[in-house]
mmCIF file of C-alpha atoms and ligand atoms in Angstrom:
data_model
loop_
_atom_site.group_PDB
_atom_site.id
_atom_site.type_symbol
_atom_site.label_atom_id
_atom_site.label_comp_id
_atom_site.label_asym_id
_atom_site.label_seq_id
_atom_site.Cartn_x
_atom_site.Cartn_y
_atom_site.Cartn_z
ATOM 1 C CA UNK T 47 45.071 265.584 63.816
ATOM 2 C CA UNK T 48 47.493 268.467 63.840
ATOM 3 C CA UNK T 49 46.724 271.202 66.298
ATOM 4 C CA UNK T 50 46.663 275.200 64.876
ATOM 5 C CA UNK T 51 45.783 278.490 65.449
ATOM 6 C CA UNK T 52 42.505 277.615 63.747
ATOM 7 C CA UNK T 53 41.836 274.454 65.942
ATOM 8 C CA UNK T 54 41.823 276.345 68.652
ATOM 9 C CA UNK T 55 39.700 279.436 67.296
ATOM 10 C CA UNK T 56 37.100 276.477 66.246
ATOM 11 C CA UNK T 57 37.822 274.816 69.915
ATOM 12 C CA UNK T 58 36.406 278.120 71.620
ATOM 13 C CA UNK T 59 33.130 278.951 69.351
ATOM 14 C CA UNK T 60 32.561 275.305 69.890
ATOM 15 C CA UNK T 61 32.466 275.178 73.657
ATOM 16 C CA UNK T 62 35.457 272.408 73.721
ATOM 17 C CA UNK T 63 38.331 272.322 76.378
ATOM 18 C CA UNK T 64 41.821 273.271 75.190
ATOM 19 C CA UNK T 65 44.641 271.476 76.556
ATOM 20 C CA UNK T 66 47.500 272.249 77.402
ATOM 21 C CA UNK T 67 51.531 271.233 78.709
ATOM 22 C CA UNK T 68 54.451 272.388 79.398
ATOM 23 C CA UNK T 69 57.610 270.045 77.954
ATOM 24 C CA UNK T 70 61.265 271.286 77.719
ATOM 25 C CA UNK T 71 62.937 268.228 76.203
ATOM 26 C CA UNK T 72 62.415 265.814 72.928
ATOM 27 C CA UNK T 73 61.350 262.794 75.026
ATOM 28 C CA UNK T 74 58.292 264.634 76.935
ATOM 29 C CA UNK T 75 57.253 266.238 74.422
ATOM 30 C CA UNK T 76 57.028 263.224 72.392
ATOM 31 C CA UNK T 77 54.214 261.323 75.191
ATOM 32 C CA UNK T 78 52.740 264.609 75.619
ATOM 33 C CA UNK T 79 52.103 264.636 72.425
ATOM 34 C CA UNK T 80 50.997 260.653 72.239
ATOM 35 C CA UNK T 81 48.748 261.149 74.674
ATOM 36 C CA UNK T 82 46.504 263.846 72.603
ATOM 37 C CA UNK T 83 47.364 266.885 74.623
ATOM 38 C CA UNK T 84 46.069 269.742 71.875
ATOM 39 C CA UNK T 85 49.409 272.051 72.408
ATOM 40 C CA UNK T 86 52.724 272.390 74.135
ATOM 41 C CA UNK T 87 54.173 275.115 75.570
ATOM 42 C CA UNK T 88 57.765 275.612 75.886
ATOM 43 C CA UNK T 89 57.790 277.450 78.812
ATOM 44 C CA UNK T 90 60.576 279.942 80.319
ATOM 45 C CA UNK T 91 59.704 277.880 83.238
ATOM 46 C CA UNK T 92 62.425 275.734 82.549
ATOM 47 C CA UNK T 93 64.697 278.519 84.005
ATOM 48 C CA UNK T 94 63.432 276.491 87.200
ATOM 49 C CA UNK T 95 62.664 273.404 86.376
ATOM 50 C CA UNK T 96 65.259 272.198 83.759
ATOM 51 C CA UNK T 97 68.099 275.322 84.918
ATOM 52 C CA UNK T 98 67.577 275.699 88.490
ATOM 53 C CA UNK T 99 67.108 278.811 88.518
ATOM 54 C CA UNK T 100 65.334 280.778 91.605
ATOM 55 C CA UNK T 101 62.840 282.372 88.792
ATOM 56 C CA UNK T 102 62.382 283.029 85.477
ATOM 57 C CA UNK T 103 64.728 286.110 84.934
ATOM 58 C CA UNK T 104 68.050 284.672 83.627
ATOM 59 C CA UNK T 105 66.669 282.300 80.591
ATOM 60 C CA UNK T 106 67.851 283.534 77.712
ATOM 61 C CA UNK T 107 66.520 283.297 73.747
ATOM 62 C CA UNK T 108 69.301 280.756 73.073
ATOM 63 C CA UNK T 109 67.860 278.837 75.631
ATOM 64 C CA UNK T 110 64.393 278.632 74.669
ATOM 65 C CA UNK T 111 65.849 278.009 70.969
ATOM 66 C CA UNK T 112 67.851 275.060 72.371
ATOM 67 C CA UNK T 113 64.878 273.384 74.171
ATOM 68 C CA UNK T 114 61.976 275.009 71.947
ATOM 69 C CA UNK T 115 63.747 272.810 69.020
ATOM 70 C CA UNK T 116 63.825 269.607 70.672
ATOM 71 C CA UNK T 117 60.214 269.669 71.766
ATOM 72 C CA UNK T 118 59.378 270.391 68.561
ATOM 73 C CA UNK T 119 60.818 267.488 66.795
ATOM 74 C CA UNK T 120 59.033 265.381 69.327
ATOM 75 C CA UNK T 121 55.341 267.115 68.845
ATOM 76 C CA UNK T 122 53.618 266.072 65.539
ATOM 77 C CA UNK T 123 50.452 267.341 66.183
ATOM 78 C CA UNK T 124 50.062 269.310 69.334
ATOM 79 C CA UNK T 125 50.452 272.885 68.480
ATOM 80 C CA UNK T 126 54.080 273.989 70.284
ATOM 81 C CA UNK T 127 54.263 278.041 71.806
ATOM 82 C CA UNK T 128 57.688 279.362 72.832
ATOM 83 C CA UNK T 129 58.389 281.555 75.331
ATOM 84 C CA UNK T 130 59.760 285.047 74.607
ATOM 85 C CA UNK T 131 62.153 285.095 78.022
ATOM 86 C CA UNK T 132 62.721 288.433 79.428
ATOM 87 C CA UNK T 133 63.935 291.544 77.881
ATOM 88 C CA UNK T 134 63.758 289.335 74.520
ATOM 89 C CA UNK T 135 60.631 292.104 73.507
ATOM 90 C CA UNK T 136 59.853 294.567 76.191
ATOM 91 C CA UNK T 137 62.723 296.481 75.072
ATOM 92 C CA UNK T 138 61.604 297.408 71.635
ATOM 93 C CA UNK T 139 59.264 296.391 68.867
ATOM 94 C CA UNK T 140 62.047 295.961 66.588
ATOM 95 C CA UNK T 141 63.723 293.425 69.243
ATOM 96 C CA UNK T 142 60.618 291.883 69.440
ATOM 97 C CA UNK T 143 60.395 291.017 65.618
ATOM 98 C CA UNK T 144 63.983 289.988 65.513
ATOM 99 C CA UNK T 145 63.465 287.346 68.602
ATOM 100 C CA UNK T 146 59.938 286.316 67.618
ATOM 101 C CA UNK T 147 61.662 285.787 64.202
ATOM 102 C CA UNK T 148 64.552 284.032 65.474
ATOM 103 C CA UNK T 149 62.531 281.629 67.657
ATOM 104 C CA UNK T 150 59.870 280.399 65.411
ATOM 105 C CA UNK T 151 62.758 280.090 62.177
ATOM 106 C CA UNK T 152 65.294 277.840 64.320
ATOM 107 C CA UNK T 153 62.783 276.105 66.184
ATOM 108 C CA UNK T 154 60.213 275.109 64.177
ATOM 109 C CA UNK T 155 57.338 275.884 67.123
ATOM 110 C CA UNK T 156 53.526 277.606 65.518
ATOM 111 C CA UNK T 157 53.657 280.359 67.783
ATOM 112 C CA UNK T 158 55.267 282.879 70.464
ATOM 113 C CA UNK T 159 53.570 283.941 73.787
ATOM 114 C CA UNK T 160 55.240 287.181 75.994
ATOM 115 C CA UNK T 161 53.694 288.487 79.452
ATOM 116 C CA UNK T 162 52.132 291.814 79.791
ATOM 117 C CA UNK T 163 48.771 294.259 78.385
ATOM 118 C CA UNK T 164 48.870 297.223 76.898
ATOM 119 C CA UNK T 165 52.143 298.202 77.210
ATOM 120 C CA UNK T 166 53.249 295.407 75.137
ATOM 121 C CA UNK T 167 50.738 295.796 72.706
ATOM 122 C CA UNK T 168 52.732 297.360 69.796
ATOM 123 C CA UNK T 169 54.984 294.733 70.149
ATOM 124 C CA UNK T 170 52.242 291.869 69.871
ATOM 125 C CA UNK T 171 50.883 293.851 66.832
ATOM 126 C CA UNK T 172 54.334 293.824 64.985
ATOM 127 C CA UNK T 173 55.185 290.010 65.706
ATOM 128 C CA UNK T 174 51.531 289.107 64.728
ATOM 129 C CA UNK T 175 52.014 291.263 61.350
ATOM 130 C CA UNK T 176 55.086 289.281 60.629
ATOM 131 C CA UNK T 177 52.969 286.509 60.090
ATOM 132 C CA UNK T 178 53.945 284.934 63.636
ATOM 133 C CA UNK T 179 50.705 283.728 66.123
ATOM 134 C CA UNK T 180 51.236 284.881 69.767
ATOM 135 C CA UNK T 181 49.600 284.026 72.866
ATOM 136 C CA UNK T 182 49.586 286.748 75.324
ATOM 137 C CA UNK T 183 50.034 285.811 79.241
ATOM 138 C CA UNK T 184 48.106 288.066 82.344
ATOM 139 C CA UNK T 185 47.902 287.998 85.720
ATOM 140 C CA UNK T 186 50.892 286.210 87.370
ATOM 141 C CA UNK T 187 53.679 287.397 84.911
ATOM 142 C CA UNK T 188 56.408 285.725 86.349
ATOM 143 C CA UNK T 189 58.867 288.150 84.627
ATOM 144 C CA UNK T 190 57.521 290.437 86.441
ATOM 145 C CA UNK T 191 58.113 289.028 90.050
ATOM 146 C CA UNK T 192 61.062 291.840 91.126
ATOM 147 C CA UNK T 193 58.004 294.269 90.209
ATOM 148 C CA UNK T 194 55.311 291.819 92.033
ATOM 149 C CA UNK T 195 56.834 291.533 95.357
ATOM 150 C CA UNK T 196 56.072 287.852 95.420
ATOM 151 C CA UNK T 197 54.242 285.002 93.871
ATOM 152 C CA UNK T 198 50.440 286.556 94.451
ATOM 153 C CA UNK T 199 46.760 285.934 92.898
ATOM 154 C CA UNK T 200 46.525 289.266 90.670
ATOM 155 C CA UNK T 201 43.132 291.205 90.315
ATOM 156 C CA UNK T 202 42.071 291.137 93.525
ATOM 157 C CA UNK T 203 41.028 294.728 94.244
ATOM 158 C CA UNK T 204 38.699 296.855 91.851
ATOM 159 C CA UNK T 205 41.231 298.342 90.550
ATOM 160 C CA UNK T 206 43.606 295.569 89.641
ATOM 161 C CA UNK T 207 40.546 293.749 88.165
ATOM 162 C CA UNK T 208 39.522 296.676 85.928
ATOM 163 C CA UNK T 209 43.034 297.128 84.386
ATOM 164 C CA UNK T 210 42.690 293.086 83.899
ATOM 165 C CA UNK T 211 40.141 293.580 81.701
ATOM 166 C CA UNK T 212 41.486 296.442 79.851
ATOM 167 C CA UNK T 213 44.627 294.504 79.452
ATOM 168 C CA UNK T 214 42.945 291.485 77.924
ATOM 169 C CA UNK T 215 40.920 293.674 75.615
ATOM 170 C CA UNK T 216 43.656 295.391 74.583
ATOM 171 C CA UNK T 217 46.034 292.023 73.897
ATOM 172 C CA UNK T 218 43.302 290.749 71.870
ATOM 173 C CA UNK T 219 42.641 293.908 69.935
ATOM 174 C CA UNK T 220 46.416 293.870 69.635
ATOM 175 C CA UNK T 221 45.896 290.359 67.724
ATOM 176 C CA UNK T 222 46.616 287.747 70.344
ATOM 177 C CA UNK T 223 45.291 284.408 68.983
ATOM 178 C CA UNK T 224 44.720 282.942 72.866
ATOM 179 C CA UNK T 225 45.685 284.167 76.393
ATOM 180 C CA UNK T 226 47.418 282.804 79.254
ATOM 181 C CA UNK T 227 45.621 283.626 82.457
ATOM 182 C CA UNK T 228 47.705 282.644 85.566
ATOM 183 C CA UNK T 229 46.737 283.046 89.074
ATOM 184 C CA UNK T 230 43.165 284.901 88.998
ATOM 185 C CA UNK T 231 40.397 284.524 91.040
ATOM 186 C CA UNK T 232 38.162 281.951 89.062
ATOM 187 C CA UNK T 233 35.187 284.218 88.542
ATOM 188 C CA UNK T 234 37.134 287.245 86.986
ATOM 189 C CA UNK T 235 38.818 284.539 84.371
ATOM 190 C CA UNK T 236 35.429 283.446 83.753
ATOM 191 C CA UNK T 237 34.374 287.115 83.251
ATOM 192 C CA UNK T 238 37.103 287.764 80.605
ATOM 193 C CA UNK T 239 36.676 284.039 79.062
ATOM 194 C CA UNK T 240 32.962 285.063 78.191
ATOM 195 C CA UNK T 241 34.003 288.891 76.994
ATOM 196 C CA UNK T 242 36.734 287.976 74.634
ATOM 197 C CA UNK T 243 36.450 285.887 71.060
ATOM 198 C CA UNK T 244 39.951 284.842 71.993
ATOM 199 C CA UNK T 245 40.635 281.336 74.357
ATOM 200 C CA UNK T 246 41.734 281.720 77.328
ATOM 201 C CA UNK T 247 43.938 279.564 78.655
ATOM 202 C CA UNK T 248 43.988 279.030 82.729
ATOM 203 C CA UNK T 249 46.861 278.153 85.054
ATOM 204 C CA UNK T 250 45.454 278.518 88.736
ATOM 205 C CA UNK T 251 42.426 280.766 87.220
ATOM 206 C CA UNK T 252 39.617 277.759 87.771
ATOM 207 C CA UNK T 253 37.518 276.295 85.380
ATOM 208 C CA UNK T 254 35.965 278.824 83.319
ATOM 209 C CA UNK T 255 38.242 279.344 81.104
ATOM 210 C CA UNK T 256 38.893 277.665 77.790
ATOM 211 C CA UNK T 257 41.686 275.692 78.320
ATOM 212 C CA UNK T 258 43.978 274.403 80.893
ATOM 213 C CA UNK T 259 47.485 274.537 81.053
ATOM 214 C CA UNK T 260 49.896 273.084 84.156
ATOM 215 C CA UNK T 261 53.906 272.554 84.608
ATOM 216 C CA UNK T 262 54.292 268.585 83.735
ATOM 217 C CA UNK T 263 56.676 268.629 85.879
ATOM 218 C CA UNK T 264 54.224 269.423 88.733
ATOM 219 C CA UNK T 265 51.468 267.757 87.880
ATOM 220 C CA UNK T 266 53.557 264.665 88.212
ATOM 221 C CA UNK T 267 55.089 265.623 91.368
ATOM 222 C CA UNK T 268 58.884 265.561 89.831
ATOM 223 C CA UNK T 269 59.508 269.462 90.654
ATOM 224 C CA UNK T 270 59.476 269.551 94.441
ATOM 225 C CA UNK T 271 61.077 273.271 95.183
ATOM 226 C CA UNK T 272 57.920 274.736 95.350
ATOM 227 C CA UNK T 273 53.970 273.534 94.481
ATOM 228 C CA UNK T 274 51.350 276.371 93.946
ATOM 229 C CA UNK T 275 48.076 275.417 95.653
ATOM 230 C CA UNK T 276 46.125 275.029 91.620
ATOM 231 C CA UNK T 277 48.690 272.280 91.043
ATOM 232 C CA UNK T 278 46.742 268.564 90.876
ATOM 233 C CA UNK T 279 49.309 265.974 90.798
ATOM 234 C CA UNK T 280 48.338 263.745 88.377
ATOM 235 C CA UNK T 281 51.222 260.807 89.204
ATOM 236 C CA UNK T 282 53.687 260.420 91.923
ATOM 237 C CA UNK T 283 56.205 260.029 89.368
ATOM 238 C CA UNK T 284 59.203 262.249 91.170
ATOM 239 C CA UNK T 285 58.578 259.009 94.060
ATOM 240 C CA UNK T 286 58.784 256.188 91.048
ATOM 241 C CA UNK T 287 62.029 257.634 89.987
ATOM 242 C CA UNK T 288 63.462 258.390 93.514
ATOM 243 C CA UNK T 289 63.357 254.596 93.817
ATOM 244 C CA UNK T 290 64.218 253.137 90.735
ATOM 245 C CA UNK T 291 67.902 255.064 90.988
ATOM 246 C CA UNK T 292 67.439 253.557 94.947
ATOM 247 C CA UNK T 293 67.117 250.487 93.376
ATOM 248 C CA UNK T 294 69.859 251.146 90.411
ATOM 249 C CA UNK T 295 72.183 251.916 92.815
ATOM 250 C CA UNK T 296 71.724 249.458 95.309
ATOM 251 C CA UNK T 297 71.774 246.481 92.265
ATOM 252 C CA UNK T 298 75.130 248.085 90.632
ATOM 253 C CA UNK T 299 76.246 247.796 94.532
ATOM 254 C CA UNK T 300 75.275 244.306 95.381
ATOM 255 C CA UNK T 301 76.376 242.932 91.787
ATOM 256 C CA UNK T 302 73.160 241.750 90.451
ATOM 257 C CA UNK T 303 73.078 244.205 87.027
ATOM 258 C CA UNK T 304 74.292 243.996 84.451
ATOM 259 C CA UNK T 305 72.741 240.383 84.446
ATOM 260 C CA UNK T 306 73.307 237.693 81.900
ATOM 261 C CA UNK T 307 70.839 238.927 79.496
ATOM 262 C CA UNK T 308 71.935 242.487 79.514
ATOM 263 C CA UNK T 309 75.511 241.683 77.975
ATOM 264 C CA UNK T 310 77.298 240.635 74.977
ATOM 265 C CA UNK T 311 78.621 237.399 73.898
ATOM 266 C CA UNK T 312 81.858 236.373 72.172
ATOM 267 C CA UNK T 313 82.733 232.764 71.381
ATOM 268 C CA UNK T 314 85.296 231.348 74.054
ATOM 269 C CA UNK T 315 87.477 230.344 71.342
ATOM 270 C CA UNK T 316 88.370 233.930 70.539
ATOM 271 C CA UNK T 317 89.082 234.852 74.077
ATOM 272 C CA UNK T 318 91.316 232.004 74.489
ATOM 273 C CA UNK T 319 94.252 233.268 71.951
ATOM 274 C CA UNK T 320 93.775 236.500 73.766
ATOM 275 C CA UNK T 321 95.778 235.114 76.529
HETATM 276 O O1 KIV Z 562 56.617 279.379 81.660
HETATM 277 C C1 KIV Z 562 55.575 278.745 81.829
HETATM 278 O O2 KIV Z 562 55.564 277.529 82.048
HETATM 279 C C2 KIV Z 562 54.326 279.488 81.766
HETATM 280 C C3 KIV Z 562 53.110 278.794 82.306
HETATM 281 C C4 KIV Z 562 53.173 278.816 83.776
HETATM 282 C C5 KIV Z 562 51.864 279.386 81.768
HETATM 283 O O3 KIV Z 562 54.296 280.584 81.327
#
């Protein structure tokens, strides 16, 4: 059954889990998708994991048009969210609307999400009031890592906890259909999965919040730069292909493939007035 904005508004008041994946490419998105997974996300994360890229800083909307499009010819009915990449809306509303625009229109995806609280708010008010569904994103903004210092768990202090719960009031007051929470401590997600009407979705926030959402590429150990300690790897499937090109390589090598049944035939008699 196709996944929407209303599947997963009926998903929260109903107590059920939301799932969620990343995918980048046609092909992924296309087992994700198979395998019942309620929504993709098209992550900026494939600045690292499809660019190479040290962070998330460079991607660019053309970019996350170019792979957003592919994934979503793949999905039928997982629900697919873009990523806004950075400076694609923090600059103005109006930029917002135009990019938000342009990636939902040449992609075909349900819905945007950007990083940040109240200081993106007007922006997440104008997208959603041009008819396009956004999922905010809290916590560890990964745009946001120059600012940041580092890769850390956010909301630590009183403080940074407070204006964590301001921010998530104010992005779904601002019209937010669902919110990414990434790196929390597990009992403040749970605090702000109970306070808002929105879901929450968790990445490295624990298990009180609505839904789940990981990399796929680390969950089946494929990305090995770097593996945040809320990763569970699901398959060793980075090892399965390590040794299947060991073993391509080794059989181009040695002679043994192409074999008999992998080629073509002609009829001898043709070959013979070649000569
Ligand atoms: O870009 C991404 O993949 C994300 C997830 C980590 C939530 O924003």
């Amino acid at each position: 059954m196709k996944n929407t904005v209303a599947t997963f508004k009926k998903m929260k008041e109903n107590g059920e889990k939301i799932s969620m994946l990343t995918s980048y490419d046609y092909s992924t998105a296309k087992l994700v998708d198979e395998a019942g997974v309620n929504a993709i996300l098209v992550g900026d994360s494939l600045g690292n994991v499809m660019l190479g890229y040290e962070n998330t800083i460079p991607v660019t909307v053309e970019d996350m048009i170019h792979h957003g499009a592919a994934v979503c010819r793949g999905a039928k009915n997982a629900l697919v969210v873009v990523d806004m990449p950075f400076l694609s809306y923090q600059t103005s509303v109006y930029d917002a609307v135009v990019n938000a625009g342009r990636i939902m229109k040449e992609t075909g995806c349900a819905a945007v999400k950007l990083e940040g609280g109240k200081s993106v708010c007007p922006q997440i008010k104008a997208i959603v009031d041009a008819s396009i569904p956004v999922v905010a994103h809290l916590g560890l903004t990964p745009q946001s890592i120059n600012a940041f210092g580092g890769y850390k768990v956010q909301g630590k202090s009183l403080e940074a906890a407070k204006q964590l719960i301001e921010d998530a009031k104010a992005v779904e007051e601002a019209g937010a259909f669902a919110l990414t929470l990434e790196c929390v401590p597990e009992k403040l997600a749970r605090m702000i999965s109970d306070m808002l009407s929105i879901p929450t979705i968790g990445i490295g926030a624990g298990n009180g919040c609505d839904g789940q959402v990981l990399v796929y590429a680390d969950m089946l150990s494929m990305f090995s730069d770097f593996t945040p300690k809320f990763v569970r790897s699901f398959a060793q499937v980075g090892e399965i292909m390590s040794q299947a090109f060991r073993d391509y390589d080794a059989a181009v090598k040695d002679g043994s493939f192409p074999a008999p049944e992998h080629t073509y035939k002609i009829d001898d008699e043709v070959i013979e007035k070649l000569y």
